[in-house]
PDB file of C-alpha atoms and ligand atoms in Angstrom:
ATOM      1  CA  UNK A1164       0.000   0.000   0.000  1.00 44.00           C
ATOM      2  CA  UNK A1165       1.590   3.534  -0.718  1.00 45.00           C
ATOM      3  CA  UNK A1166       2.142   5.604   1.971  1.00 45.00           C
ATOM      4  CA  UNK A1167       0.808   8.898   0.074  1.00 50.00           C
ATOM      5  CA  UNK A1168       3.781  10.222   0.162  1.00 52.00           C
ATOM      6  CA  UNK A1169       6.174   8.288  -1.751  1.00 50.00           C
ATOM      7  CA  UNK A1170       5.727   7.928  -6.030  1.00 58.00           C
ATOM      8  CA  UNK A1171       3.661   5.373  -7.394  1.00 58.00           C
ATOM      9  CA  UNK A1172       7.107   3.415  -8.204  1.00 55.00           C
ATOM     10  CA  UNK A1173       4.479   1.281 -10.616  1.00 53.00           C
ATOM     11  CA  UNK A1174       4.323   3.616 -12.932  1.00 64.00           C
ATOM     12  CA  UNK A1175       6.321   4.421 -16.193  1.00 76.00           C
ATOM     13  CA  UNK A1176       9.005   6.842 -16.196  1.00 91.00           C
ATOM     14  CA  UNK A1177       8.899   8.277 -19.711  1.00 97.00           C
ATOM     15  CA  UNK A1178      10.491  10.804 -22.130  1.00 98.00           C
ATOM     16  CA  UNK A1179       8.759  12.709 -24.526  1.00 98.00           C
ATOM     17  CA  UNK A1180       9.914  15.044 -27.727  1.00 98.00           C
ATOM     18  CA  UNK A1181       8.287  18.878 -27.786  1.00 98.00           C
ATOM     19  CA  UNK A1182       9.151  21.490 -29.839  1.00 98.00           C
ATOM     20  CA  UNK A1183       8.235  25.158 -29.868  1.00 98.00           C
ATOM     21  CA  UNK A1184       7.301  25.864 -33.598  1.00 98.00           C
ATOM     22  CA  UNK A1185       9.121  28.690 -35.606  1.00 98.00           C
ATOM     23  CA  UNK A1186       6.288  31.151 -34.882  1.00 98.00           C
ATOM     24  CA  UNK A1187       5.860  30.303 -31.117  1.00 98.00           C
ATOM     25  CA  UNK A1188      10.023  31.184 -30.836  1.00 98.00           C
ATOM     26  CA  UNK A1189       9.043  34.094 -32.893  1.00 98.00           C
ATOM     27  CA  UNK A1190       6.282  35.496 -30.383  1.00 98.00           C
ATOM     28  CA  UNK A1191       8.735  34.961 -26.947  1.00 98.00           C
ATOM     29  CA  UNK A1192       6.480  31.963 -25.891  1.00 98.00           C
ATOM     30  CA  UNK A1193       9.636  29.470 -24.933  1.00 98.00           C
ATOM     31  CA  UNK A1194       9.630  30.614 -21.637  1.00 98.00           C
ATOM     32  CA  UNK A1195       5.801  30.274 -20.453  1.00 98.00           C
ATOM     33  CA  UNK A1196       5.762  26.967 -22.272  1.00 98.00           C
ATOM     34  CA  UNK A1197       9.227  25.966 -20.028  1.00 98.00           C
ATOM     35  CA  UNK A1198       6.893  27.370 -17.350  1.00 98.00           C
ATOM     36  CA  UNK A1199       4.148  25.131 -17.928  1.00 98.00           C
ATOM     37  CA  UNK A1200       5.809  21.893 -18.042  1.00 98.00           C
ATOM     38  CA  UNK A1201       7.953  22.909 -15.302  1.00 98.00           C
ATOM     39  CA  UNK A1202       4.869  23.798 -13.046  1.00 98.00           C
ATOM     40  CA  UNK A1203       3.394  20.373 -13.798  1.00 98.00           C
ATOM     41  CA  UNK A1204       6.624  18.769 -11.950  1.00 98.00           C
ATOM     42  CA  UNK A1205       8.114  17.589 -15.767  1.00 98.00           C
ATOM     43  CA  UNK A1206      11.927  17.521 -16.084  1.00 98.00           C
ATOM     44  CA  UNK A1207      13.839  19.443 -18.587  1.00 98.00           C
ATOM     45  CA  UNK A1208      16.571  16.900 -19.739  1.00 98.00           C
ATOM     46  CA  UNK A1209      17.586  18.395 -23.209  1.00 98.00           C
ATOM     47  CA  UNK A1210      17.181  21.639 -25.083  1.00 98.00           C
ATOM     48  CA  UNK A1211      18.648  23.162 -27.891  1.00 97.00           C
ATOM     49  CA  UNK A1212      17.498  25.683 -30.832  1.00 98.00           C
ATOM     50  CA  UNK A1213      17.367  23.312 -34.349  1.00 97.00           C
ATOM     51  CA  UNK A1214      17.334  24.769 -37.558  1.00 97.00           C
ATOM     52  CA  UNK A1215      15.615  22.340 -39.395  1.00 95.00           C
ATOM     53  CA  UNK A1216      15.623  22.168 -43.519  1.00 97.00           C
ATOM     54  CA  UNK A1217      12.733  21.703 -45.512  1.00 98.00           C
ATOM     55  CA  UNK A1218      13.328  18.017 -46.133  1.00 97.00           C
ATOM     56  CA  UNK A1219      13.790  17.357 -42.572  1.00 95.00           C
ATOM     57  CA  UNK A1220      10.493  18.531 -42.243  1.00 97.00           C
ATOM     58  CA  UNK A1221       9.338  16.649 -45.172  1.00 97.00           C
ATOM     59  CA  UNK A1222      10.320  13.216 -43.176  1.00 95.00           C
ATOM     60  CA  UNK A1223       8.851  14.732 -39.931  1.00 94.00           C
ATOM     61  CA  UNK A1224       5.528  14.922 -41.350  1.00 96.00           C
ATOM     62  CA  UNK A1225       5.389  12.247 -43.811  1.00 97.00           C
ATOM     63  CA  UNK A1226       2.236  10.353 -42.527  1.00 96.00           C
ATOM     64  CA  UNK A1227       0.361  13.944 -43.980  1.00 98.00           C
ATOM     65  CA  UNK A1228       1.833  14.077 -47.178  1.00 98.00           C
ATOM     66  CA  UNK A1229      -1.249  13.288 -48.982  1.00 98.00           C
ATOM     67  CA  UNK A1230      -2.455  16.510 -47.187  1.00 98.00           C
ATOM     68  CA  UNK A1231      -3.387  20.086 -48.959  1.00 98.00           C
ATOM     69  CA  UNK A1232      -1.402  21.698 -46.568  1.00 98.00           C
ATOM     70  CA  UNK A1233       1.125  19.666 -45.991  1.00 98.00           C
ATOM     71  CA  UNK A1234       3.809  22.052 -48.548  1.00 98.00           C
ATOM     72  CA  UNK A1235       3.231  24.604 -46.775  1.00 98.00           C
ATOM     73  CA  UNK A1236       3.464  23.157 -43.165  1.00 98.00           C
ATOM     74  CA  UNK A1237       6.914  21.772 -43.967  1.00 98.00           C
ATOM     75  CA  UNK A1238       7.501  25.323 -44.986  1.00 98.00           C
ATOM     76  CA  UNK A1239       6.568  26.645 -41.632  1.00 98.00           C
ATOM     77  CA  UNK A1240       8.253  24.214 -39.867  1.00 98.00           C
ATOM     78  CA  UNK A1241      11.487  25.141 -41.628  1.00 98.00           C
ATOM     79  CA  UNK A1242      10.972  29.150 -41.580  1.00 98.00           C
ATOM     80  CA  UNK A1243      13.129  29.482 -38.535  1.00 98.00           C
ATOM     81  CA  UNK A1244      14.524  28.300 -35.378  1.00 98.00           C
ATOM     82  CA  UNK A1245      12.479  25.806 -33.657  1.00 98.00           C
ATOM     83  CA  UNK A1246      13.299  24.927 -29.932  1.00 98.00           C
ATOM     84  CA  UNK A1247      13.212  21.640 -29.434  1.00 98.00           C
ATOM     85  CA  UNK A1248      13.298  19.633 -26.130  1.00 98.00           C
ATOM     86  CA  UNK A1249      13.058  16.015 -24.602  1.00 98.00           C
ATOM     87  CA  UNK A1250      10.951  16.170 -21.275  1.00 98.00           C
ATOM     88  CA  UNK A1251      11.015  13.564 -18.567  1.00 98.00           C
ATOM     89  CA  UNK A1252       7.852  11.852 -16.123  1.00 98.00           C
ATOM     90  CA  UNK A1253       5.318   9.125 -15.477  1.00 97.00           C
ATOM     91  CA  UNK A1254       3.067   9.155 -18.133  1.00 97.00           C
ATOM     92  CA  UNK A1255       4.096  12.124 -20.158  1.00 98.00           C
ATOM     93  CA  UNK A1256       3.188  11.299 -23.439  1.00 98.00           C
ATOM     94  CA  UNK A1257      -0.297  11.265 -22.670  1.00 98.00           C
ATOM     95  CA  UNK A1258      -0.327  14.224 -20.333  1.00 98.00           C
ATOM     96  CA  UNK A1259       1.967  16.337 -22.764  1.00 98.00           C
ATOM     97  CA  UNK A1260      -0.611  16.252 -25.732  1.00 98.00           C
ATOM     98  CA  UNK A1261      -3.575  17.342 -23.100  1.00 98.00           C
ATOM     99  CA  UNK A1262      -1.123  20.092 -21.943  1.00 98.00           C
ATOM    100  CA  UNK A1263      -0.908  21.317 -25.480  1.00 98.00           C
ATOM    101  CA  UNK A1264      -4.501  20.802 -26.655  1.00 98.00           C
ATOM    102  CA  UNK A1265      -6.162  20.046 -29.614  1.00 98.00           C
ATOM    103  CA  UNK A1266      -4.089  20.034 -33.238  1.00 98.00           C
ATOM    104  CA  UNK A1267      -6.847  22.872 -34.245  1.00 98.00           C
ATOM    105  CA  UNK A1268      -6.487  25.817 -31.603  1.00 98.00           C
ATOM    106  CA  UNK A1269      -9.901  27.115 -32.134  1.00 98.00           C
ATOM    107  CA  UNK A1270     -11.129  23.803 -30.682  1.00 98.00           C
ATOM    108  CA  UNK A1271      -8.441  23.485 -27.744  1.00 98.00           C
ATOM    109  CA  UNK A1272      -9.907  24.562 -24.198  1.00 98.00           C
ATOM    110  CA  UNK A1273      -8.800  27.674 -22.064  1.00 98.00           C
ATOM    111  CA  UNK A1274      -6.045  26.136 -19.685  1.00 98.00           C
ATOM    112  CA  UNK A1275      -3.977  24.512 -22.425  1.00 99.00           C
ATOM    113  CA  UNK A1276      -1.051  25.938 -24.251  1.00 99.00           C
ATOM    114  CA  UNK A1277      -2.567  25.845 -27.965  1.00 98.00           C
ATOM    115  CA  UNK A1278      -5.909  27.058 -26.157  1.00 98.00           C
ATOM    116  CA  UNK A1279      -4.454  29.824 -24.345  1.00 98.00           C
ATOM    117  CA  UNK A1280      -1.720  30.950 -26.844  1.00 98.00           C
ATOM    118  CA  UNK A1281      -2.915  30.839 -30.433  1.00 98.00           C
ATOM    119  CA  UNK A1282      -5.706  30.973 -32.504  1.00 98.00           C
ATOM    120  CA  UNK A1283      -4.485  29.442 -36.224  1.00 98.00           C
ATOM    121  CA  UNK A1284      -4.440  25.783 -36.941  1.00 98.00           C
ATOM    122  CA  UNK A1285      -1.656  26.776 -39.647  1.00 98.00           C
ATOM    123  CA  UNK A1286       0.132  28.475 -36.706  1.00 98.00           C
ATOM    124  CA  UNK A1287      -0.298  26.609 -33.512  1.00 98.00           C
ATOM    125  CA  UNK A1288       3.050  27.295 -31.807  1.00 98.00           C
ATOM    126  CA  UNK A1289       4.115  24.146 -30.346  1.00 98.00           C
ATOM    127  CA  UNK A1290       4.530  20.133 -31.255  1.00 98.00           C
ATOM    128  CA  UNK A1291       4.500  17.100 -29.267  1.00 98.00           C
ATOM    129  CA  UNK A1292       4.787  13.577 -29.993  1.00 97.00           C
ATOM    130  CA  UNK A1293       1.529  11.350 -30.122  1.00 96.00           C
ATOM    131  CA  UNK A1294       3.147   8.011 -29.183  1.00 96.00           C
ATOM    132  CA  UNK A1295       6.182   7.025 -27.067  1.00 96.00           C
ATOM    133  CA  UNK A1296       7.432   5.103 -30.003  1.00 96.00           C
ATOM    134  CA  UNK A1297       7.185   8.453 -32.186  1.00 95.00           C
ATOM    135  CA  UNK A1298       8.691  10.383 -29.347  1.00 95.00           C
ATOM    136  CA  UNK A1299      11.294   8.076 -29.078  1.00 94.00           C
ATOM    137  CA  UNK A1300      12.241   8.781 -33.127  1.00 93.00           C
ATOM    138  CA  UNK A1301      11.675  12.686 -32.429  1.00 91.00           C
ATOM    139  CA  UNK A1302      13.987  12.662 -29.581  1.00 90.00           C
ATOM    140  CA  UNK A1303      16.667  10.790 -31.313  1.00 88.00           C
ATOM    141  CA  UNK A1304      16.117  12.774 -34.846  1.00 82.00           C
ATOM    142  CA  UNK A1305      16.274  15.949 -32.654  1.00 74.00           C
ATOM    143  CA  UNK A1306      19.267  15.152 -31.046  1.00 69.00           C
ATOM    144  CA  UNK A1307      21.047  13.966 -34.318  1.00 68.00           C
ATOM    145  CA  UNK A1308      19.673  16.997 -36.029  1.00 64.00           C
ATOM    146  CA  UNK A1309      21.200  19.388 -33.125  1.00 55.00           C
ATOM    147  CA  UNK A1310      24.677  17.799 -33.102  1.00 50.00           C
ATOM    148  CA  UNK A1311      24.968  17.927 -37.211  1.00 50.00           C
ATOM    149  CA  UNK A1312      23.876  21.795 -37.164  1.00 50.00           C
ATOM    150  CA  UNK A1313      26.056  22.523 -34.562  1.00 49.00           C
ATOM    151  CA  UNK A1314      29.195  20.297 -36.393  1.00 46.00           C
ATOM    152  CA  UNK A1315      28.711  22.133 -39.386  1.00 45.00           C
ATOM    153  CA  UNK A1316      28.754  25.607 -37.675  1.00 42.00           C
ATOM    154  CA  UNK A1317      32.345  24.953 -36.613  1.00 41.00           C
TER     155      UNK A1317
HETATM  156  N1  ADP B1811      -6.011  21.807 -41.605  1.00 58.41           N
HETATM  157  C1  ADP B1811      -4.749  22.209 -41.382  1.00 58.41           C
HETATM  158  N2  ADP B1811      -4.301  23.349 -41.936  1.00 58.41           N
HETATM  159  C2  ADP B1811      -3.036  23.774 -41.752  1.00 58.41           C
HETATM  160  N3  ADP B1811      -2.134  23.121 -40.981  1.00 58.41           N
HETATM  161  C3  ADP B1811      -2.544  21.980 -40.382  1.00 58.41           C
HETATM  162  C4  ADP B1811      -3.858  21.464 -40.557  1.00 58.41           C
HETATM  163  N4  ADP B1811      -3.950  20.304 -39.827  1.00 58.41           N
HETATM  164  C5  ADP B1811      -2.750  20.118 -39.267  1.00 58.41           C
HETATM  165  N5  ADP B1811      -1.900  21.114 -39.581  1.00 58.41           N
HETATM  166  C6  ADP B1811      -0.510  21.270 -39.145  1.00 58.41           C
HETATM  167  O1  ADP B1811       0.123  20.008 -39.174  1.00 58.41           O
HETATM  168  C7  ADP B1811       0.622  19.702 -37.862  1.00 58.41           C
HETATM  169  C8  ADP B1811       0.611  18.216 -37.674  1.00 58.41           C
HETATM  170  O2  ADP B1811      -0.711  17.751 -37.721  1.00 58.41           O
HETATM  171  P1  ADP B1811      -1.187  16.640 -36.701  1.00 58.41           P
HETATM  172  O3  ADP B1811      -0.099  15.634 -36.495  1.00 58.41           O
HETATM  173  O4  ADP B1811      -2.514  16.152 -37.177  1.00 58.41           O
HETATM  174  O5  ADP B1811      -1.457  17.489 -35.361  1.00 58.41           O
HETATM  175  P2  ADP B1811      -0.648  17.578 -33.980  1.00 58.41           P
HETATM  176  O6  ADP B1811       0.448  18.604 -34.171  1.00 58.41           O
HETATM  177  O7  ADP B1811      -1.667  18.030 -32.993  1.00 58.41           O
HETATM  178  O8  ADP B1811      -0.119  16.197 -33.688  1.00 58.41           O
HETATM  179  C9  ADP B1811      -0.281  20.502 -36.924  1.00 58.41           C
HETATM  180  O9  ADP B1811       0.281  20.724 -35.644  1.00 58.41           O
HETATM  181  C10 ADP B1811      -0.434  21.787 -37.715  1.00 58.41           C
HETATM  182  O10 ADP B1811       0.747  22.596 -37.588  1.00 58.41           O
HETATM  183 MG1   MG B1812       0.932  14.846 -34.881  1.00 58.41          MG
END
């Protein structure tokens, strides 16, 4: 029986990928979504500013290629900086995506980042993976991605 005090040492410890979008760097919002995650008792365990190219992008978002706006979202993506992070805690995954809201911010509720922060589905400031399998790709890509831009600054 748990004491109340201790953690529920059953459950998961996870990592998940999250990434402020060009536009959400662009409007000063990496510090009140830091903030949020922070507040929720999430650890920061990597963080870095990626450049990413268009076909980076491209491979990101492959499962919406078929999409109308996909072109332009790999655009987006790639417009600018993105700041992109790997977050640690039981059951993250899941919590993360409620954190940021719905993919359409017009539809997110007050309370969560994409419902407090933006309006735009075409502009909707922040990313987060949907699967721990996905976030463990992200995180990896991410990293990769980080070390090569960095390499080839030198
Ligand atoms: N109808 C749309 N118009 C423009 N951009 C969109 C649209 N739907 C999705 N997007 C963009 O594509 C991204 C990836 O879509 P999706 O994976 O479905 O959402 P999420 O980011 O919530 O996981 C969204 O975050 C958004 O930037
Ligand atoms: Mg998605």
């Amino acid at each position: 029986m748990s004491s109340g005090f201790s953690e529920d040492s059953s459950a998961e410890m996870e990592r998940t990928f999250i990434a402020v979008k060009p536009d959400g760097v662009q409007r000063g919002l990496c510090g009140e979504i830091i903030k949020r995650f922070e507040q929720r008792g999430f650890k920061l365990v990597a963080a870095k500013f990626v450049q990413a190219s268009e076909d980076h992008m491209k491979k990101h978002y492959l499962d919406l290629k078929d999409m109308p706006f996909y072109a332009g979202l790999c655009k987006y993506m790639s417009s600018g900086p993105v700041f992109a992070m790997v977050w640690e805690g039981q059951g993250i995954v899941k919590l993360a995506r409620m954190m940021l809201g719905e993919t359409n911010p017009a539809d997110s509720k007050p309370g969560s980042i994409r419902g407090d922060l933006c309006i735009n589905i075409g502009r909707n400031i922040i990313h987060g993976s949907d699967t721990l399998d996905n976030a463990k790709l992200e995180g990896e890509s991410g990293q990769q991605r980080a070390t090569t831009s960095s390499a080839a600054r030198r």
